[in-house]
C-alpha positions as CSV (number, residue, x, y, z in Angstrom):
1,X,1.0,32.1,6.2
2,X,4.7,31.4,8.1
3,X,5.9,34.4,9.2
4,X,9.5,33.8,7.3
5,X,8.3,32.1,4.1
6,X,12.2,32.1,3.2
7,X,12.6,29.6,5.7
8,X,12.1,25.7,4.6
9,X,12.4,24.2,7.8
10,X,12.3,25.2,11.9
11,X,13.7,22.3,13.9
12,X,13.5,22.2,17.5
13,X,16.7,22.2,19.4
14,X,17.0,19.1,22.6
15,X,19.4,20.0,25.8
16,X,19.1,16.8,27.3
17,X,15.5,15.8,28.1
18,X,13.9,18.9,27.5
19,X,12.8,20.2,24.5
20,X,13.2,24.1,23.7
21,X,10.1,26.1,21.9
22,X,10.9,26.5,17.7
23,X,12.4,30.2,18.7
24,X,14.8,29.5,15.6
25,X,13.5,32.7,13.6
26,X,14.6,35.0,16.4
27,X,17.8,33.7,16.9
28,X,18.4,33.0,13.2
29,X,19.7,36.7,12.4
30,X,22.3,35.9,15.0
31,X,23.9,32.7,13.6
32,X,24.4,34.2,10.3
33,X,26.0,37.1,11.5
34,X,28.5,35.2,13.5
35,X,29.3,32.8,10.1
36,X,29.5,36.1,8.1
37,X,32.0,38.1,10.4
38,X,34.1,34.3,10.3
39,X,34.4,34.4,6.9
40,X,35.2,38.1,6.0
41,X,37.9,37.9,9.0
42,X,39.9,34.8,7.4
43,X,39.1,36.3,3.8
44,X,40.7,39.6,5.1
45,X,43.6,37.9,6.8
46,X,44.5,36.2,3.2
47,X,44.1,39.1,1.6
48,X,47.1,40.6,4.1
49,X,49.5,37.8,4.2
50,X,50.5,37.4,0.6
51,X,53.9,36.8,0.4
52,X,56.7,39.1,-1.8
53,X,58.6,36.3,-3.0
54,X,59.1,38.2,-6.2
55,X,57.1,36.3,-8.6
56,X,53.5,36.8,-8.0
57,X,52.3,33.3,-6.6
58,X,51.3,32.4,-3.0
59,X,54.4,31.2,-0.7
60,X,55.2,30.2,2.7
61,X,54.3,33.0,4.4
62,X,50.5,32.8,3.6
63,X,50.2,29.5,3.8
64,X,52.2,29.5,6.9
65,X,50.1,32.3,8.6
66,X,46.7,30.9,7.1
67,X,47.4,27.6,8.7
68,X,47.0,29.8,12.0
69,X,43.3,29.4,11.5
70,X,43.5,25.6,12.2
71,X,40.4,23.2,12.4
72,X,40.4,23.2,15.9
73,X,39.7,27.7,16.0
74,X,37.3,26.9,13.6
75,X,35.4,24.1,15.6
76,X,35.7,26.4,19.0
77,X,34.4,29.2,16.6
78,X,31.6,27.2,15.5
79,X,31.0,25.8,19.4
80,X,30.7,29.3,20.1
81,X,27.9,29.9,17.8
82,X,26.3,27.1,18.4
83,X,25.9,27.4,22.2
84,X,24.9,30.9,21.4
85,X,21.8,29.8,19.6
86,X,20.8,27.1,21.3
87,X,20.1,29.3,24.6
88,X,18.7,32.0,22.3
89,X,16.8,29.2,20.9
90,X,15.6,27.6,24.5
91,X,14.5,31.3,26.4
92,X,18.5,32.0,27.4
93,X,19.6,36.1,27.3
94,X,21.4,37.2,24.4
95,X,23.9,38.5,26.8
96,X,24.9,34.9,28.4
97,X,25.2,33.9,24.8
98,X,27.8,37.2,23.9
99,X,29.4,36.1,27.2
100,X,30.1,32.6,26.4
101,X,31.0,33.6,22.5
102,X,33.9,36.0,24.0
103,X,35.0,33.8,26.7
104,X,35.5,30.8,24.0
105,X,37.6,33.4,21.8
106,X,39.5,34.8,24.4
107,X,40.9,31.3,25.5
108,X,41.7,30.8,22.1
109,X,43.5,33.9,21.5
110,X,45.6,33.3,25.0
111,X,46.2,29.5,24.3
112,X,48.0,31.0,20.6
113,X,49.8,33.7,22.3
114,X,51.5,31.3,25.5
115,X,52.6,29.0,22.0
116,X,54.1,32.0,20.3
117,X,58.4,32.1,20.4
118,X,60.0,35.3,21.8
119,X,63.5,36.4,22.4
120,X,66.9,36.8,20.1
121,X,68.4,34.9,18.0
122,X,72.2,36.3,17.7
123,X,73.5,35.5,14.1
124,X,76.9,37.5,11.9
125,X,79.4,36.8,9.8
126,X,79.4,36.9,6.0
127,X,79.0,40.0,4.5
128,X,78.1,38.5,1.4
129,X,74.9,37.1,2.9
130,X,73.6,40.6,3.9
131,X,70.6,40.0,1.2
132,X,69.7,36.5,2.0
133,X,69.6,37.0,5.9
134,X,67.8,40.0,5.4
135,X,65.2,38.5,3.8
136,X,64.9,35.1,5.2
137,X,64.5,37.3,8.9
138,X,61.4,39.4,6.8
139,X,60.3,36.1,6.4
140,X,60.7,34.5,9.8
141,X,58.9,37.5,11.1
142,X,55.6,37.4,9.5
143,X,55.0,33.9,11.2
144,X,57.1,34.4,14.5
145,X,56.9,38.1,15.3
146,X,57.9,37.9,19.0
147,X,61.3,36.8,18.0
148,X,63.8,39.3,16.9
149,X,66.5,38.1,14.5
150,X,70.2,40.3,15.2
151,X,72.8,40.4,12.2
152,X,76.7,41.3,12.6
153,X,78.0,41.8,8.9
154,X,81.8,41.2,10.2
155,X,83.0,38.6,7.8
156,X,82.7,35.0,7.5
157,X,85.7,34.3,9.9
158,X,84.1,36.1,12.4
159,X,81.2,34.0,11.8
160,X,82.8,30.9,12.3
161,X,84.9,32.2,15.4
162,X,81.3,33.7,17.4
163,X,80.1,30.0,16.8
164,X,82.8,28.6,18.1
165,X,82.9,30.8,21.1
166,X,79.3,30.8,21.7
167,X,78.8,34.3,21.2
168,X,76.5,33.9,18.3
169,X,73.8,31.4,18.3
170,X,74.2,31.0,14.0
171,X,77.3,31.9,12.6
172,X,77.7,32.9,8.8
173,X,80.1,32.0,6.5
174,X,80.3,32.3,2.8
175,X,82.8,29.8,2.4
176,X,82.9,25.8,3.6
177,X,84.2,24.9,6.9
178,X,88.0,23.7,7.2
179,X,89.0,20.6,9.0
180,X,90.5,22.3,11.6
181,X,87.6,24.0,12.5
182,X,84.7,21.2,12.1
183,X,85.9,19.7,15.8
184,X,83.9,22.2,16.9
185,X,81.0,23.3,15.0
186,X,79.2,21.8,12.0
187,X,78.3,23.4,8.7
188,X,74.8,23.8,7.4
189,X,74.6,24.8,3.2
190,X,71.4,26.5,3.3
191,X,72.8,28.1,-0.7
192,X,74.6,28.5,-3.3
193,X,76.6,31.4,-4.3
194,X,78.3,32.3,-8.0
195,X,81.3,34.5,-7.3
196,X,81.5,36.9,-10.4
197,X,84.3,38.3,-11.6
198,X,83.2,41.9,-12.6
199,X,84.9,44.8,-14.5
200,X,84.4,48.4,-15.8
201,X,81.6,48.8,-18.0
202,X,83.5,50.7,-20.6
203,X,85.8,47.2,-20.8
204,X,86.2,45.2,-24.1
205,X,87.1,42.1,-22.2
206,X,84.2,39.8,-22.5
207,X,85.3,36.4,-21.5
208,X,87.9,34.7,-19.6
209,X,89.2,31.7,-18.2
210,X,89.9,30.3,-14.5
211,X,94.1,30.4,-15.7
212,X,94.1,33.9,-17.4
213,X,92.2,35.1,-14.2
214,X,95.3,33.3,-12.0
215,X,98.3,34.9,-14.0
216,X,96.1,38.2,-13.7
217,X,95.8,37.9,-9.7
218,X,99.2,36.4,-9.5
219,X,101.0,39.7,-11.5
220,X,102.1,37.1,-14.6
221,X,99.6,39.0,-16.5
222,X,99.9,42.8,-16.2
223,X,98.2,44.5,-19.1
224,X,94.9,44.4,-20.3
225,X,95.7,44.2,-23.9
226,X,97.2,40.7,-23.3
227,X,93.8,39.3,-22.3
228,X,91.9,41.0,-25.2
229,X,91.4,44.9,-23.9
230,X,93.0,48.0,-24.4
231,X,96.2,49.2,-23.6
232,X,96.3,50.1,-19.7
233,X,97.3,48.4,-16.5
234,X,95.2,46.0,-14.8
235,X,94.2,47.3,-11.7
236,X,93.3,44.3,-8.9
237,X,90.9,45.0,-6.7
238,X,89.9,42.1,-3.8
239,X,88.5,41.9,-0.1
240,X,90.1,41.8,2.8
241,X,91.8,38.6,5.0
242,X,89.6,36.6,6.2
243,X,86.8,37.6,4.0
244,X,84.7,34.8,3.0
245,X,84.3,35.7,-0.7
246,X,88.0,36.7,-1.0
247,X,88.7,32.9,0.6
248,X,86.4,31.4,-2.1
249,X,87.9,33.0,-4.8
250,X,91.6,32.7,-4.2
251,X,90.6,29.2,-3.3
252,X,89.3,28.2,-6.4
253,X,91.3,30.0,-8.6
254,X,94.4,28.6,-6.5
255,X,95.9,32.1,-6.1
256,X,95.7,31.5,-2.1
257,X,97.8,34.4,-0.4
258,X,99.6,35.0,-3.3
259,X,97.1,37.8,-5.1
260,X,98.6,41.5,-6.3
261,X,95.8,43.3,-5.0
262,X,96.4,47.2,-5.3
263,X,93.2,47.6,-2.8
264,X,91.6,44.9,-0.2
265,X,88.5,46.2,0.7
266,X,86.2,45.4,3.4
267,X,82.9,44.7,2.1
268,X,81.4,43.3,-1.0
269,X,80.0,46.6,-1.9
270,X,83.3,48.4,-1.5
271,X,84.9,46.2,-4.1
272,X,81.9,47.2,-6.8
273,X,81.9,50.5,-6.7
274,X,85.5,50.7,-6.9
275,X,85.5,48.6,-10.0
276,X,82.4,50.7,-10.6
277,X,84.8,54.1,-11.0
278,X,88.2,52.7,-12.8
279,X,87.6,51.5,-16.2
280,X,91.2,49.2,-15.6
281,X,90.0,47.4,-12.5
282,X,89.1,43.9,-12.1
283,X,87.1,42.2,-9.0
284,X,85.1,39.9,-7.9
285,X,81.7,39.5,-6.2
286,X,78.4,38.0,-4.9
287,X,76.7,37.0,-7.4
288,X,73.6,38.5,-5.3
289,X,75.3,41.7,-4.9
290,X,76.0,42.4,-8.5
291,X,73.7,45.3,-10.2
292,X,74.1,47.2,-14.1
293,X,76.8,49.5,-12.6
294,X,79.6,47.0,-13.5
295,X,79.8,44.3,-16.0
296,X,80.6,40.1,-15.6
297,X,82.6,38.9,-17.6
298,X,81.8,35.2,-18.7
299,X,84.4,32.3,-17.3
300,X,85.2,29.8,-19.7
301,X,82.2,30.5,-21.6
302,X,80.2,30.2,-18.9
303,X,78.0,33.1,-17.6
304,X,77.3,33.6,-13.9
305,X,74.1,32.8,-12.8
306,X,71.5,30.4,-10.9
307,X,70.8,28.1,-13.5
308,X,75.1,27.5,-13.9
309,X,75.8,27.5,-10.3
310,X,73.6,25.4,-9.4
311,X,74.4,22.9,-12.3
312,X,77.9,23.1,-11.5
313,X,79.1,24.7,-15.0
314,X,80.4,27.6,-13.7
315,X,83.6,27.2,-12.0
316,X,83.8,30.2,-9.4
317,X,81.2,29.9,-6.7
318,X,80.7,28.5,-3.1
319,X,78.4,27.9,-0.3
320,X,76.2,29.9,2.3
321,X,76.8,28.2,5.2
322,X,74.9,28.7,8.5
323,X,77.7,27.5,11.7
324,X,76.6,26.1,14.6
325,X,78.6,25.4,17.8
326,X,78.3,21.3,18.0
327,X,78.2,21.7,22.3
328,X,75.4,23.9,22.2
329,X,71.7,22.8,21.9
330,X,70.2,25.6,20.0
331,X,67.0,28.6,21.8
332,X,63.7,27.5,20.8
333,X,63.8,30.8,19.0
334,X,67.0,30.2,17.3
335,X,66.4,26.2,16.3
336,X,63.0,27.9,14.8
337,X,64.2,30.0,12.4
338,X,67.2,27.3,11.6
339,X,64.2,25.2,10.7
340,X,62.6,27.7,8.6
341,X,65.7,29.3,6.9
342,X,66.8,25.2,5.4
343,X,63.5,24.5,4.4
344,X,62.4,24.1,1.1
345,X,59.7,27.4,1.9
346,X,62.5,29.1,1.9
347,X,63.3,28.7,-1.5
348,X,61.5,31.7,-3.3
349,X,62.9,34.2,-0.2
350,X,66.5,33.1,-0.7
351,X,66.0,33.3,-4.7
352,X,64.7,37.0,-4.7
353,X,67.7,37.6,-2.5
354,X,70.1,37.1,-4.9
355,X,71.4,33.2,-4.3
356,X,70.5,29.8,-5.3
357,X,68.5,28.1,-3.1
358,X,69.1,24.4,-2.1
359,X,66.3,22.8,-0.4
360,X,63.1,22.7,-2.8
């Protein structure tokens, strides 16, 4: 009786002209171990590299990082065990074999590594993109971890002005790019932001429209009971100059330079929890930014949010623009994560943030 009745068939291996002995029951344990450990390493790796886009479903960074384990590691994998079996097979030491295995891996590992990017890529500007950079540089990270992504929340001017002067690599602006300043760089939308105009929660005001919002920025409109609240005095509360959000606003509300703010505060965050803590004040806000501790009021009827924006019903909002200087070619580095933050993978990172994607 065969020794392993299990087995159907022995073949005998050829290397060249000479044919090996049927040793394939002694080196059989070997070849299945190797497959085994191959699968339960990629099934592992899988299992690790699921992505948080927020809703559940597979996303760019696992199939990003899976893709890692490309046909070409899985044919020098399978070489590998191959060649290990064969001189198992034809008399050859099961050390030679381990040997050969390891030094195939080994090349493999240090051909991925000398591919892999490194180094900074400089970016700052928009404080209203806080949440989207944040989480398009999570993202960028999982398939590029040498590379180390920098953020300077200093305003969207700033943005604009480190492109121009090369001290950024991407500038950020939450606002489009004037004519004055496209002769030297160029203006990338990689979303869309709704700027909502927020208020106390205790307020009655529900609704309101783009011209009772300009009389009430402009001072025409002083008390809240003229728009449909109680008795009191409005209270205006905006960003600073050269904010990106306070640009967007005042620009499409066409109250440019003209606004009664009674504070201008420097960050998005600022302006919330000040409306946050007077039930007369009135802002405006990310859309991304906005949380249950304040309330938006509807503009024209038309709520804030992804589906409006990015229809074009609601009237208040404006871009997320990544600035680039148009004299500079961009780092490996930086033209990588360019790449990866105006793709359509991108789409579900930038949508948990808080904004509306525009490449899917």
């Amino acid at each position: 009786m065969h020794p392993h009745p299990g087995l159907f068939f022995a073949p005998k291996f050829y290397i060249g002209a000479k044919t090996c002995p049927n040793n394939l029951p002694r080196f059989f344990p070997l070849v299945v171990e190797a497959v085994l450990r191959l699968g339960y390493n990629s099934a592992v790796l899988k299992e690790n590299t699921k992505t948080r886009a927020g809703n559940g479903k597979p996303g760019y960074l696992e199939d990003n990082i899976m893709k890692k384990i490309t046909r070409r590691s899985f044919l020098t994998v399978c070489g590998a065990v191959a060649a290990a079996a064969a001189l198992t097979a034809c008399g050859g030491s099961a050390s030679s074999a381990a040997a050969s295995s390891t030094s195939a891996a080994a090349g493999s590992t240090a051909s991925s590594t000398a591919a892999a990017l490194s180094g900074n890529v400089a970016t700052g500007g928009s404080t209203s993109m806080k949440n989207v950079i944040a989480a398009l540089t999570e993202g960028f990270a999982e398939i590029e971890p040498g590379v180390t992504v920098s953020y300077d929340p200093t305003g969207s001017g700033a943005g604009i002005t480190g492109a121009t002067d090369k001290t950024l690599d991407i500038g950020l602006s939450s606002r489009a790019l004037k004519d004055d300043e496209k002769a030297d760089v160029d203006g990338t939308t990689i979303a869309l932001d709704g700027i909502a105009i927020i208020v106390n929660n205790a307020s009655k005001v529900e609704d309101l429209t783009v011209d009772q919002l300009k009389q009430m920025f402009t001072g025409e409109i002083t008390n809240w009971s003229e728009v449909g609240g109680d008795d009191g005095e409005i209270v205006l509360i905006g960003r600073e100059a050269g904010s990106g959000t306070r640009d967007g606003f005042e620009s499409i509300v066409d109250v440019k330079d003209s606004c009664k703010y009674a504070q201008e505060l420097t960050a998005t965050g600022a302006v919330i929890s000040a409306v946050e803590a007077n039930p007369l004040a009135i802002g405006y806000a990310s859309l991304s930014a906005v949380g249950d501790t304040v309330k938006m009021v509807t503009v024209g009827g038309v709520e804030c949010s992804e589906e409006t924006v990015k229809d074009g019903s609601y009237e208040v909002q404006r871009p997320f623009v990544f600035v680039t200087n148009k004299s500079v070619t961009l780092s490996e580095q930086a033209q990588a994560f360019f790449d990866f933050a105006t793709s359509a993978d991108a789409a579900d990172l930038i949508r948990t943030a808080g904004a509306v994607p525009v490449n899917e």
